[in-house]
Coordinates of C-alpha atoms and ligand atoms in Angstrom, one line a residue:
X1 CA 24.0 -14.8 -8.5
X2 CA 27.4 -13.7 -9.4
X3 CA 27.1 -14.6 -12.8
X4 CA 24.7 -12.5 -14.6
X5 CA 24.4 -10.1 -17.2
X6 CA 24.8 -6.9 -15.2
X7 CA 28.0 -8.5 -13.3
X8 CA 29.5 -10.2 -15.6
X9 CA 30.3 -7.1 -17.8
X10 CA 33.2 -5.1 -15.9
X11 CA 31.9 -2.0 -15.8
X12 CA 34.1 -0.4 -13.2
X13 CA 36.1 1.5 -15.8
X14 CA 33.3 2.8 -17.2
X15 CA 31.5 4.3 -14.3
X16 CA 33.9 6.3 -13.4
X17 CA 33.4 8.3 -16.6
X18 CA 29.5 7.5 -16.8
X19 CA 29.5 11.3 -15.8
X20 CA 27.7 11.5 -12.2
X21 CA 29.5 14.7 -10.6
X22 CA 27.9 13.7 -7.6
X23 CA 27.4 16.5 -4.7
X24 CA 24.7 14.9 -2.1
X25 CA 24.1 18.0 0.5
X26 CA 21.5 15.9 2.2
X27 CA 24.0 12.9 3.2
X28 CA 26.7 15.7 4.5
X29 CA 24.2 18.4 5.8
X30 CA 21.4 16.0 8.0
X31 CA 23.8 13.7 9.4
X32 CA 21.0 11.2 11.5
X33 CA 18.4 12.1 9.4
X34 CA 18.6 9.3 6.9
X35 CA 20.6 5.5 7.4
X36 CA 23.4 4.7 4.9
X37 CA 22.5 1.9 2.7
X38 CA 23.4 -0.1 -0.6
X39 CA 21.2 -1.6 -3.1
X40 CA 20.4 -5.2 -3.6
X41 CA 22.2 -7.2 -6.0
X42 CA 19.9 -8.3 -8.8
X43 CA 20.5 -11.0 -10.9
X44 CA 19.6 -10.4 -14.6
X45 CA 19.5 -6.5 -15.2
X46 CA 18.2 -5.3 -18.7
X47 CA 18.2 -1.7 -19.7
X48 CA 14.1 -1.5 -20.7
X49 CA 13.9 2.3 -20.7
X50 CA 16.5 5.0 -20.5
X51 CA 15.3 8.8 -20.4
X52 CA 18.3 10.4 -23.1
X53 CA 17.1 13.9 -22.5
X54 CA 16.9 14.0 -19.1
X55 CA 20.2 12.2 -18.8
X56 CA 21.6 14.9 -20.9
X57 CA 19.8 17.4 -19.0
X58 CA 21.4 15.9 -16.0
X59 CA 25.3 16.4 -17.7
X60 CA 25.6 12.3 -18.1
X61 CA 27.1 10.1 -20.3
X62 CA 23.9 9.6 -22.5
X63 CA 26.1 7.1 -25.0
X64 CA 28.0 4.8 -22.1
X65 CA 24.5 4.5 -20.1
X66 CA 23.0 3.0 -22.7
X67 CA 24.6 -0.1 -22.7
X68 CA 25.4 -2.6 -20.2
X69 CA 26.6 -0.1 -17.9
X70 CA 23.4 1.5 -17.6
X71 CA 21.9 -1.8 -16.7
X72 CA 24.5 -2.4 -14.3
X73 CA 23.9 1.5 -12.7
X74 CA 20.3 1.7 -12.7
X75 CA 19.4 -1.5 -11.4
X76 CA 22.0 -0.9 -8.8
X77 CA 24.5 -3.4 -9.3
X78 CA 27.2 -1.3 -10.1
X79 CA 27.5 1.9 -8.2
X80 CA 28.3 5.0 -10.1
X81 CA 31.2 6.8 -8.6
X82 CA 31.0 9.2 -6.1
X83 CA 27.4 8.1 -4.7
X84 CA 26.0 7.9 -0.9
X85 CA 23.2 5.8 -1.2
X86 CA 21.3 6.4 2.0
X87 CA 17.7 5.6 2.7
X88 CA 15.5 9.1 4.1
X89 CA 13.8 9.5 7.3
X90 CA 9.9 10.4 7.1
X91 CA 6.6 10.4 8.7
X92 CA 3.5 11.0 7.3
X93 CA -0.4 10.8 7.5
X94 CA -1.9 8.0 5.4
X95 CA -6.0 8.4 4.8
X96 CA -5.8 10.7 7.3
X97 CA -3.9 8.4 10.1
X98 CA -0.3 9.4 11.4
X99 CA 2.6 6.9 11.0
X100 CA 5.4 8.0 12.7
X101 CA 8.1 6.5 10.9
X102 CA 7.7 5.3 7.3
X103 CA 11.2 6.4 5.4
X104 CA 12.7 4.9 2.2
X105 CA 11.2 1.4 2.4
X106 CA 12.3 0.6 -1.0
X107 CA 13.9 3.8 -2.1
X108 CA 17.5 4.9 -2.2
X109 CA 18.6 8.4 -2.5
X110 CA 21.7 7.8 -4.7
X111 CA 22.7 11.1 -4.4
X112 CA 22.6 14.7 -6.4
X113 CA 23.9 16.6 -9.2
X114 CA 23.4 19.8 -10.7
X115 CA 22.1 19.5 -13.8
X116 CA 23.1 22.1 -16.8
X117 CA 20.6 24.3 -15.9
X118 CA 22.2 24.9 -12.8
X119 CA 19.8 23.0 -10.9
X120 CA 20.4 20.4 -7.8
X121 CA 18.5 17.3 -8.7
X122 CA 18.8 13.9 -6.8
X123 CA 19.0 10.6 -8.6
X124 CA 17.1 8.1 -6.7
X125 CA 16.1 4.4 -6.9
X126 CA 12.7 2.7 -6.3
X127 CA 12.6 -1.1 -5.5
X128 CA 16.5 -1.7 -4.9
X129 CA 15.4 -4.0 -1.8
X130 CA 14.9 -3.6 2.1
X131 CA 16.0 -1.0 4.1
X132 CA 16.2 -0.2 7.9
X133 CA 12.4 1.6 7.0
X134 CA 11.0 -1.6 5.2
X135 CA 9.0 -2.5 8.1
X136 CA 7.4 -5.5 6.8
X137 CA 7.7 -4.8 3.1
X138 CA 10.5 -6.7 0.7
X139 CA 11.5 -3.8 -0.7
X140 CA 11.2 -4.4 -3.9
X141 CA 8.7 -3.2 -7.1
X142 CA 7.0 -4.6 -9.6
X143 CA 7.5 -3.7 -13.2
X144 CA 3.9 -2.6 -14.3
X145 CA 4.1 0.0 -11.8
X146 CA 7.4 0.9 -12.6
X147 CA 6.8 1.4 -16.4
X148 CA 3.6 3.1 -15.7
X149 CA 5.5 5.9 -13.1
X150 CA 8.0 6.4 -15.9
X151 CA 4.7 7.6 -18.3
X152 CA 2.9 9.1 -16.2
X153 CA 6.0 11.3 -15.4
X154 CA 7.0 11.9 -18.6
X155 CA 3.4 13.1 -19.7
X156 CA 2.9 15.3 -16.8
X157 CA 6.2 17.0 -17.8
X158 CA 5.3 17.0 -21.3
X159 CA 1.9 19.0 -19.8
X160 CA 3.9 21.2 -18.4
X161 CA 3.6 20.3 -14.7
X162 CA 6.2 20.3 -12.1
X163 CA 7.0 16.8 -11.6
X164 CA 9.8 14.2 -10.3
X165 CA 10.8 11.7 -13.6
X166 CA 11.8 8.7 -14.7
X167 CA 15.3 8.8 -15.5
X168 CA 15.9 4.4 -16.3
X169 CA 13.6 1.4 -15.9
X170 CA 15.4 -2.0 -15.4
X171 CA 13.6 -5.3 -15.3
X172 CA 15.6 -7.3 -12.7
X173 CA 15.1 -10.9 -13.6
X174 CA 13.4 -11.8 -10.4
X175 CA 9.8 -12.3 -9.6
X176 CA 8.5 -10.0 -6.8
X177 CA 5.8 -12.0 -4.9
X178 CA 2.4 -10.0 -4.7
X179 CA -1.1 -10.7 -4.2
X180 CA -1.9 -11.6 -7.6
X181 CA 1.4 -14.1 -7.4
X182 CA 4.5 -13.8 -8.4
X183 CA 5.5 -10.9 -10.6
X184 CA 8.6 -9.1 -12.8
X185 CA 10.6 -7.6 -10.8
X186 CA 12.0 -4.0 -11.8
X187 CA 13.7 -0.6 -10.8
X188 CA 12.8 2.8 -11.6
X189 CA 15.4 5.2 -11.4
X190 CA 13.9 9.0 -10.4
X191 CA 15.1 12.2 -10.2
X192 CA 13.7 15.0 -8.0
X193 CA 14.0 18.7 -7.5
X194 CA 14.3 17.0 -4.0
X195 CA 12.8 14.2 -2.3
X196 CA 12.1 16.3 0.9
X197 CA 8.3 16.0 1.9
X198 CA 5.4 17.3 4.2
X199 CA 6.8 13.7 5.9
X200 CA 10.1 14.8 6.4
X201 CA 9.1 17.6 9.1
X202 CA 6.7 15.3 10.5
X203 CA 9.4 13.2 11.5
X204 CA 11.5 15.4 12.7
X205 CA 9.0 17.6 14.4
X206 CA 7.6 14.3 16.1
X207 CA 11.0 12.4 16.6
X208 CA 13.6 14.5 16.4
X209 CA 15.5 17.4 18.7
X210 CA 14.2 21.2 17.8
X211 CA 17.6 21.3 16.4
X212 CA 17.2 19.0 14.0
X213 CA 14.2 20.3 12.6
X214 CA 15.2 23.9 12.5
X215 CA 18.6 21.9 10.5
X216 CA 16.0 20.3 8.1
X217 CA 13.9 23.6 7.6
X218 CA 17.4 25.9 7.0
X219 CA 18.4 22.9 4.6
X220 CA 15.0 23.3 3.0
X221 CA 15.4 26.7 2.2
X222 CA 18.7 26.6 0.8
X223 CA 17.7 23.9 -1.5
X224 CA 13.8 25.8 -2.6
X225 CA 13.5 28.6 -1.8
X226 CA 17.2 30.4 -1.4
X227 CA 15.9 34.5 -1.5
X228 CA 14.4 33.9 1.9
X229 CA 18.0 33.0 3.5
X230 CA 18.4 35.3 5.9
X231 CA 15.0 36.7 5.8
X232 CA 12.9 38.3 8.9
X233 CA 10.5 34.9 9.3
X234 CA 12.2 32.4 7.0
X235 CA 10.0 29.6 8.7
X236 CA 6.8 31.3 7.8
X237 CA 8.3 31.9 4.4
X238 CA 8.9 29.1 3.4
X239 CA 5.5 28.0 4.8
X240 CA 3.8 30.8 2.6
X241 CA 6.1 29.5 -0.6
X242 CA 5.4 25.6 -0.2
X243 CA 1.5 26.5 0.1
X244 CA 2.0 28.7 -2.9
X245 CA 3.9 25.9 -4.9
X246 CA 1.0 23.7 -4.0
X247 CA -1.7 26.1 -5.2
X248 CA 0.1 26.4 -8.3
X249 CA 0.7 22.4 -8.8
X250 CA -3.1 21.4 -7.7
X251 CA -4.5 23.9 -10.0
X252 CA -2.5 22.1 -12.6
X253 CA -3.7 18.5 -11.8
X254 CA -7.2 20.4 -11.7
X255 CA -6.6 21.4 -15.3
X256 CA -6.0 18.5 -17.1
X257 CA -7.9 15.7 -14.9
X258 CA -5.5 14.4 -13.1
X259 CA -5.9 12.3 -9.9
X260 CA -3.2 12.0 -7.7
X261 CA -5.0 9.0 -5.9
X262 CA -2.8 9.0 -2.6
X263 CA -1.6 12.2 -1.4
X264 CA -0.8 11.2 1.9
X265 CA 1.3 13.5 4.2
X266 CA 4.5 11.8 2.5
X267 CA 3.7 11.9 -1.1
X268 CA 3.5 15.8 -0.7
X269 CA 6.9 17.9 -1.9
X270 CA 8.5 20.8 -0.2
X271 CA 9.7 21.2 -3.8
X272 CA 5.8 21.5 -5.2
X273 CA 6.6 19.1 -7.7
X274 CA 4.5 15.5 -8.3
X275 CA 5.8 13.1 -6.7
X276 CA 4.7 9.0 -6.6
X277 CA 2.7 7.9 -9.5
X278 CA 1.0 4.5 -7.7
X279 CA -2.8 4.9 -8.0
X280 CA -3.0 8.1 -9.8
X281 CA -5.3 8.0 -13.4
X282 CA -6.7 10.8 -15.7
X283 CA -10.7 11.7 -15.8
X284 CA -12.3 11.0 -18.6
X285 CA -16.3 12.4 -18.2
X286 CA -15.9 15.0 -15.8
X287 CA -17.2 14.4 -12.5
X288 CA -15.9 15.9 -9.3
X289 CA -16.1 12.8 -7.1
X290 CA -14.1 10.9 -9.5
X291 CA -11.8 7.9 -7.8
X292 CA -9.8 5.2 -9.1
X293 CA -7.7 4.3 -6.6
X294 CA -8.8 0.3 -5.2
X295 CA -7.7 1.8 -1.7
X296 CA -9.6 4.7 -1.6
X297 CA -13.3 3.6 -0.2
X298 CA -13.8 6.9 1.3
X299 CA -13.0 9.1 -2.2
X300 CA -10.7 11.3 0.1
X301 CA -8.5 11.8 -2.7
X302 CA -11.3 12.5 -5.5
X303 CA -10.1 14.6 -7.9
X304 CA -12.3 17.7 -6.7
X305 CA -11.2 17.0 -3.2
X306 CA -7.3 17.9 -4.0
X307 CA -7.5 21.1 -3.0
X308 CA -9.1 20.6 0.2
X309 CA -6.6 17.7 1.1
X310 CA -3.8 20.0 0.3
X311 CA -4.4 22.3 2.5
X312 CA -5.2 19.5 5.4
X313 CA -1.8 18.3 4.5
X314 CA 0.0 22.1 4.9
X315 CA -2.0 22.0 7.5
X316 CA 0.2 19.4 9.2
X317 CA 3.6 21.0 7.8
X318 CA 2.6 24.0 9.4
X319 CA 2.0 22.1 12.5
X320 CA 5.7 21.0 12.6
X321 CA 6.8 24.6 12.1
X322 CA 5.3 26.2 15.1
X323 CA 7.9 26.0 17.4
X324 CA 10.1 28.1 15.2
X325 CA 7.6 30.4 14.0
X326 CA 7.7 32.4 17.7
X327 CA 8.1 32.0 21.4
X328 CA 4.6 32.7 22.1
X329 CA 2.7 29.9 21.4
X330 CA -0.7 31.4 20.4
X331 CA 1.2 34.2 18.3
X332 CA 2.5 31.2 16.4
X333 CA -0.4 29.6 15.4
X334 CA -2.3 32.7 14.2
X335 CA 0.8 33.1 12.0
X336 CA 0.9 29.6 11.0
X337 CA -3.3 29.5 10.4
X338 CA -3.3 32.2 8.3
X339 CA -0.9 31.1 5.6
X340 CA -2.9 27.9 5.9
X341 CA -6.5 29.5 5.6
X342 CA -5.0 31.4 3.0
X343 CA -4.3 28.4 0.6
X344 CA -8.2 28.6 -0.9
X345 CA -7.9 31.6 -2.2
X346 CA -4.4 30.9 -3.5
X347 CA -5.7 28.2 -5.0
X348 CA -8.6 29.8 -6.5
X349 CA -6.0 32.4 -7.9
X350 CA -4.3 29.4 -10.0
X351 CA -7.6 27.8 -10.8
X352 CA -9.2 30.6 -12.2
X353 CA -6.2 31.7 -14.0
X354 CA -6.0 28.4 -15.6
X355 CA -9.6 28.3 -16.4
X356 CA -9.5 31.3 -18.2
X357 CA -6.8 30.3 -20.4
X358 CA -8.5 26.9 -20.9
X359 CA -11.5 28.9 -21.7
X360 CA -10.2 31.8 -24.2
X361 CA -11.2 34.1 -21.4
X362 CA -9.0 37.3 -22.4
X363 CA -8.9 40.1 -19.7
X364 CA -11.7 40.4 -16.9
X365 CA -15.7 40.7 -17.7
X366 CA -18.7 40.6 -15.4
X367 CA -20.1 37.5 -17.0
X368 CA -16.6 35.6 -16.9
X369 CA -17.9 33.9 -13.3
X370 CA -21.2 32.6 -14.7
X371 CA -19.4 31.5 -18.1
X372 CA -16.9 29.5 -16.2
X373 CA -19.7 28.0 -14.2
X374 CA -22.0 27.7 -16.9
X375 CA -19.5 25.2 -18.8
X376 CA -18.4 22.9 -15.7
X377 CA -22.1 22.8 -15.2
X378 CA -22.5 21.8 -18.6
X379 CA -19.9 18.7 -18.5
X380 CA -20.7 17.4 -15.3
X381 CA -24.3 17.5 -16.2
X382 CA -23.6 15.8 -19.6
X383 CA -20.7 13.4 -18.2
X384 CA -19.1 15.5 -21.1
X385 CA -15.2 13.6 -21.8
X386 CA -13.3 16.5 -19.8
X387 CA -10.3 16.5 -22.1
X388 CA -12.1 16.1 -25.2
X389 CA -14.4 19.2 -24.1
X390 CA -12.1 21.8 -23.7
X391 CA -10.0 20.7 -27.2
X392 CA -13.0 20.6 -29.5
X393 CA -14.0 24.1 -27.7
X394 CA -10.7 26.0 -29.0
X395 CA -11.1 24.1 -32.7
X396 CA -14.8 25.5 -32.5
X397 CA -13.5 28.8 -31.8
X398 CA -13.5 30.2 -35.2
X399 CA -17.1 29.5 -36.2
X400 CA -15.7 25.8 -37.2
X401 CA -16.6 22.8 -37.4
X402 CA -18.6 22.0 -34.1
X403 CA -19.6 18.9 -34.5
X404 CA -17.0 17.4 -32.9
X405 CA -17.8 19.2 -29.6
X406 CA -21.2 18.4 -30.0
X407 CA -20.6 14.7 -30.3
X408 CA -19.7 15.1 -26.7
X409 CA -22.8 16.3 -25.0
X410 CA -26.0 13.6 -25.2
X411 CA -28.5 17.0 -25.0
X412 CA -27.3 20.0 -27.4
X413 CA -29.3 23.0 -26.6
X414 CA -27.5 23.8 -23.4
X415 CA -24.6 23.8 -25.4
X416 CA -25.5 25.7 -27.3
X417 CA -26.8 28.6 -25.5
X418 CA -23.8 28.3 -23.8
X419 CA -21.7 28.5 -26.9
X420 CA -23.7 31.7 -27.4
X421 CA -22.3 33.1 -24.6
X422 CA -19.2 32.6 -24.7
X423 CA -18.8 33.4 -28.5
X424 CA -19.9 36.6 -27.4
X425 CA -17.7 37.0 -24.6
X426 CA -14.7 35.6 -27.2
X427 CA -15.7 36.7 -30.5
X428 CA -18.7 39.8 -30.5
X429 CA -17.4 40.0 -34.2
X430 CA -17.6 37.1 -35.6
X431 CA -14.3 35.0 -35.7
X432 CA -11.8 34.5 -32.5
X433 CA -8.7 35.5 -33.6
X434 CA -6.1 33.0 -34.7
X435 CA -4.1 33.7 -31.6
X436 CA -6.6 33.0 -29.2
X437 CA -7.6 30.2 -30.8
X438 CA -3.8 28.7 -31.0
X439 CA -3.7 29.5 -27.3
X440 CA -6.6 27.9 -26.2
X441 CA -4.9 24.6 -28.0
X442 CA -1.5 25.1 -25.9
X443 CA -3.7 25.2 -22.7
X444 CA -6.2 22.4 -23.5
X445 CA -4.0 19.1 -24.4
X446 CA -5.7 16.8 -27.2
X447 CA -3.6 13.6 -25.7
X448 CA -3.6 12.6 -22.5
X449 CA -2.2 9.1 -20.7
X450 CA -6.6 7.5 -21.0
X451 CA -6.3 4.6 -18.5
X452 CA -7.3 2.0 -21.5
X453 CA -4.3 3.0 -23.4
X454 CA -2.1 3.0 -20.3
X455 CA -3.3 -0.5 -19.7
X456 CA -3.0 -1.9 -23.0
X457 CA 0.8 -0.6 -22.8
X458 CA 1.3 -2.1 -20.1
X459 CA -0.3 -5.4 -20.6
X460 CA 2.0 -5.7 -23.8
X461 CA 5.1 -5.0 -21.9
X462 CA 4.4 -7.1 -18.9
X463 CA 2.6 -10.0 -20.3
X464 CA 3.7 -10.3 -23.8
X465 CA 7.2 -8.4 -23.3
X466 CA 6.1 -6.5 -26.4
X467 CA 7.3 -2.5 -25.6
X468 CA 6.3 -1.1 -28.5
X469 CA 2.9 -0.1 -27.6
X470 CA 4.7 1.6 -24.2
X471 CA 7.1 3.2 -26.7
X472 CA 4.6 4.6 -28.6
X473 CA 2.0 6.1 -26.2
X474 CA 5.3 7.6 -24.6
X475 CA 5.8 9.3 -27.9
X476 CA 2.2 10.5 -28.4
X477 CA 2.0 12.2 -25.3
X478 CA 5.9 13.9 -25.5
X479 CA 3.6 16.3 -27.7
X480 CA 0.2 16.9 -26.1
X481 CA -0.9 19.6 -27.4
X482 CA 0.0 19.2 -31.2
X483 CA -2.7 17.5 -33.2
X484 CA -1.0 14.7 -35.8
X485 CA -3.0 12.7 -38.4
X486 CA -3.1 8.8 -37.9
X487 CA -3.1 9.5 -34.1
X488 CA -7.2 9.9 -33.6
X489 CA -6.8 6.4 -31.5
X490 CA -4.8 8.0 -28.7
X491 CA -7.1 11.2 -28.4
X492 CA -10.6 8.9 -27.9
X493 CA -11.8 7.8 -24.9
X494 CA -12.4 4.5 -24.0
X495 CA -15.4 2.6 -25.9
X496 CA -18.5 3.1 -24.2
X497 CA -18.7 0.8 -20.7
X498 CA -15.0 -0.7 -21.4
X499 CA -13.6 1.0 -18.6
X500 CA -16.8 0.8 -16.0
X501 CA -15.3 0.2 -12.7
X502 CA -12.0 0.7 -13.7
X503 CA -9.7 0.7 -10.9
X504 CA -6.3 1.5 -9.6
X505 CA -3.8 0.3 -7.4
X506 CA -0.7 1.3 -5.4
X507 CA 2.5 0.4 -6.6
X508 CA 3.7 -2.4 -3.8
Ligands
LIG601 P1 4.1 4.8 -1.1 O1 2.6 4.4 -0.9 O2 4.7 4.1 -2.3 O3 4.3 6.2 -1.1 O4 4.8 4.2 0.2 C1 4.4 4.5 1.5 C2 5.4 3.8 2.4 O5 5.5 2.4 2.3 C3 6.9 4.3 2.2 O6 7.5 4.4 3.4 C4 7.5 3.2 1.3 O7 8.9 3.1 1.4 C5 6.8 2.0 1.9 N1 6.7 0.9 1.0 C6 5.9 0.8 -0.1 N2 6.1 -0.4 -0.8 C7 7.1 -1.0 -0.1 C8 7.8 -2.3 -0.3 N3 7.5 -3.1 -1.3 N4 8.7 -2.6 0.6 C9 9.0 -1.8 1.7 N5 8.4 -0.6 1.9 C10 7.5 -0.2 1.0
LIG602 MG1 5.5 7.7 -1.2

């Protein structure tokens, strides 16, 4: 094992000016909240993917990484200078059920740097081998999964939405033994606003002193939400601002099709960003109860459900709260309950807002509610492709072409009654403006990560060890919203029954 690529090359020199100005508050601030722990050796690291702009965003050295020493670091060989690794306490409800301890089963908080914005961010791994949380798991991850986090990250942040990201992708050179056999082993290396979750008070709030807790939810606030320091109700506060985070992030993933696909207790940030890309897979024809994920028999996470299971899961994080919220028992529940019962209409807030930027809706009208309805109607009737909808709608805008949209609905003439409407809602005189129409394109993306190109990407990679296909649906979708010629592939959907039953599965 000694012998290999990534430890053969002596990269010990180079480390130490791989630029990691490491500053890990969580290791030195919640002291028992986490287990000190080191990376498994691997034996045949290779560098498959390396982020450059976010390692430049994050101050590294983007040149040195990309060599042997980043295939040293990020498989977690070689350990940059001035890290902790430690592996992180959490609980968290699964499908509904409570575990009370899951933790960094095959994660390892490296630890954090401020990036050049001025912003903490941790570096973490993801399949660098057992930990004291590994319960029966190896530890480990496989590398379709791996490759597929590191896209779906990096076209959710291309979208615009808050979300953790891939920062390397190493193939290991060791098979990982799953269900389907034995498979290529890899590690993602993420990076986080924070990797503090809905979990993390659960375990606290369930295993730990109140001290600890009220140490986790002061650390918490620091990190997020720093104006409430010192505030009348900080606890509450911060309650309010991770519900309002959430609202905001939901309303997102509502907005472009996006289905989380396990947002258990622990996959939910303090931070509101998304966090764990296992299961998750874009819409295509719009329907509510859409699910993907192989696990998910009961469509608790549908896409239309995310709202509703967000506010189950502040539910619970407002739950762990209540001891700190007041003395008086009751009083802290009717403070807790109504931030919680307050999260619809949050979310509603976002939702609409997004809508009616999706939509072209300018300023307030009475009809605006009906209009909205009227079109979400429309696709769910028509099994209409959701993305597809909302593009071809801000290219019809000016009295164009509308054929395209049309191809998209099997009946026309609700469509076009509908398209009466809302051209006189949008454009009483004739053309939309330019603007509007230019702003409907920057709200409704024309490439999105389809699950047929996703898998063909991933196929090539895996099975045939051919990136380029990765590399290049990576490259689409760094530009979403901006139409390119020769690209019409990437912006179809599927062929017609090629992706019936298509399913999902978790990344172990
Ligand atoms: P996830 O579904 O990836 O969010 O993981 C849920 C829990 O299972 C976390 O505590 C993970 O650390 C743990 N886990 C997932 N996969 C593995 C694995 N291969 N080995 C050990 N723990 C794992
Ligand atoms: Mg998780």
């Amino acid at each position: 094992m000694a012998d290999t690529v990534g430890m053969s090359t002596d990269t010990t020199e180079l480390t130490a000016t791989a630029g990691f100005r490491f500053d890990n508050s969580y290791a030195r601030a919640l002291d028992g909240f986490y287990a000190p722990w080191q990376a498994a050796q691997v034996p045949a690291p290779v560098l498959l993917k390396f982020n450059r702009a976010l390692a430049t965003e994050l101050a590294l050295d983007v040149d040195a990484l990309e060599g042997p020493l980043g295939a040293a670091v990020f498989s977690g060989n070689q350990l940059p200078q001035g890290a902790t690794p430690i592996a992180q306490a959490y609980a968290g409800h699964q499908f509904g059920g409570f575990s009370p301890q899951l933790g960094d089963g095959r994660a390892l908080l490296l630890g954090e740097v401020i990036d050049i914005h001025g912003q903490r961010r941790d570096i973490a791994f993801k399949g660098s081998g057992r930990t004291p949380f590994s319960r029966g798991g190896d530890g480990k991850a496989v590398l379709g999964p791996v490759l597929r986090e590191y896209l779906m990250g990096e076209a959710m942040h291309a979208l615009g939405i808050p979300t953790t990201r891939a920062l390397a992708a190493v193939a290991t050179g060791e098979h990982v033994l799953r269900e389907a056999g034995p498979l290529p082993g890899a590690v993602l290396t993420r990076v986080a606003a924070s990797h503090l979750r809905v979990g993390t008070f659960q375990f606290f709030a369930t295993r730990g002193t109140p001290e600890q807790l009220k140490t986790l939810a002061d650390y918490a606030i620091a990190r997020h939400d720093p104006a409430l320091v010192g505030s009348e109700q900080p606890y509450l506060a911060l309650l309010r601002a991770v519900s309002e985070r959430q609202a905001a992030l939901i309303a997102r993933w509502i907005g472009v099709g996006f289905i989380h696909g396990v947002m258990n207790t622990d996959n939910m940030t303090i931070s509101g960003e998304t966090i764990d890309y296992g299961p998750c897979a874009f819409m295509d024809a719009y329907d509510p109860a859409t699910v993907f994920s192989s696990i998910d028999r009961q469509g608790r996470y549908a896409y239309g459900n995310q709202p509703g299971i967000a506010q189950w899961n502040l539910a619970r994080l407002a739950e762990t709260l209540l001891p700190m919220l007041s003395e008086d028992a009751d009083t802290a529940v009717a403070l807790a309950t109504e931030v919680v019962n307050a999260f619809p209409e949050r979310y509603q807030h976002h939702w609409q807002a997004e809508l009616r930027r999706k939509l072209g809706l300018q300023g307030e009208e009475p009809q605006d509610e009906a209009l909205m309805n009227g079109w979400l109607d429309l696709l769910q009737t028509q099994r209409a492709d959701f993305t597809l909808a909302f593009r071809h709608l801000s290219d019809a805008a000016v009295g164009g072409d509308r054929a395209a949209l049309r191809g998209l609905f099997s009946e026309p003439e609700p469509l076009d009654a509908w398209l009466a409407r809302w051209q006189a809602r949008c454009a009483p005189t004739g053309d939309a403006a330019p603007e509007l129409v230019e702003q409907m394109r920057l709200a409704n993306p024309l490439y999105i990560p389809r699950n047929h190109l996703v898998e063909a990407a991933l196929a090539a990679a895996v099975e045939q060890g051919d990136q380029a296909p990765f590399e290049r649906l990576i490259t689409v979708l760094q530009r979403p919203f901006d139409a390119r010629s020769g690209l019409d592939a990437f912006a179809s959907p599927a062929p017609a029954g090629a992706m019936a039953g298509y399913r999902t599965f978790c990344g172990t």
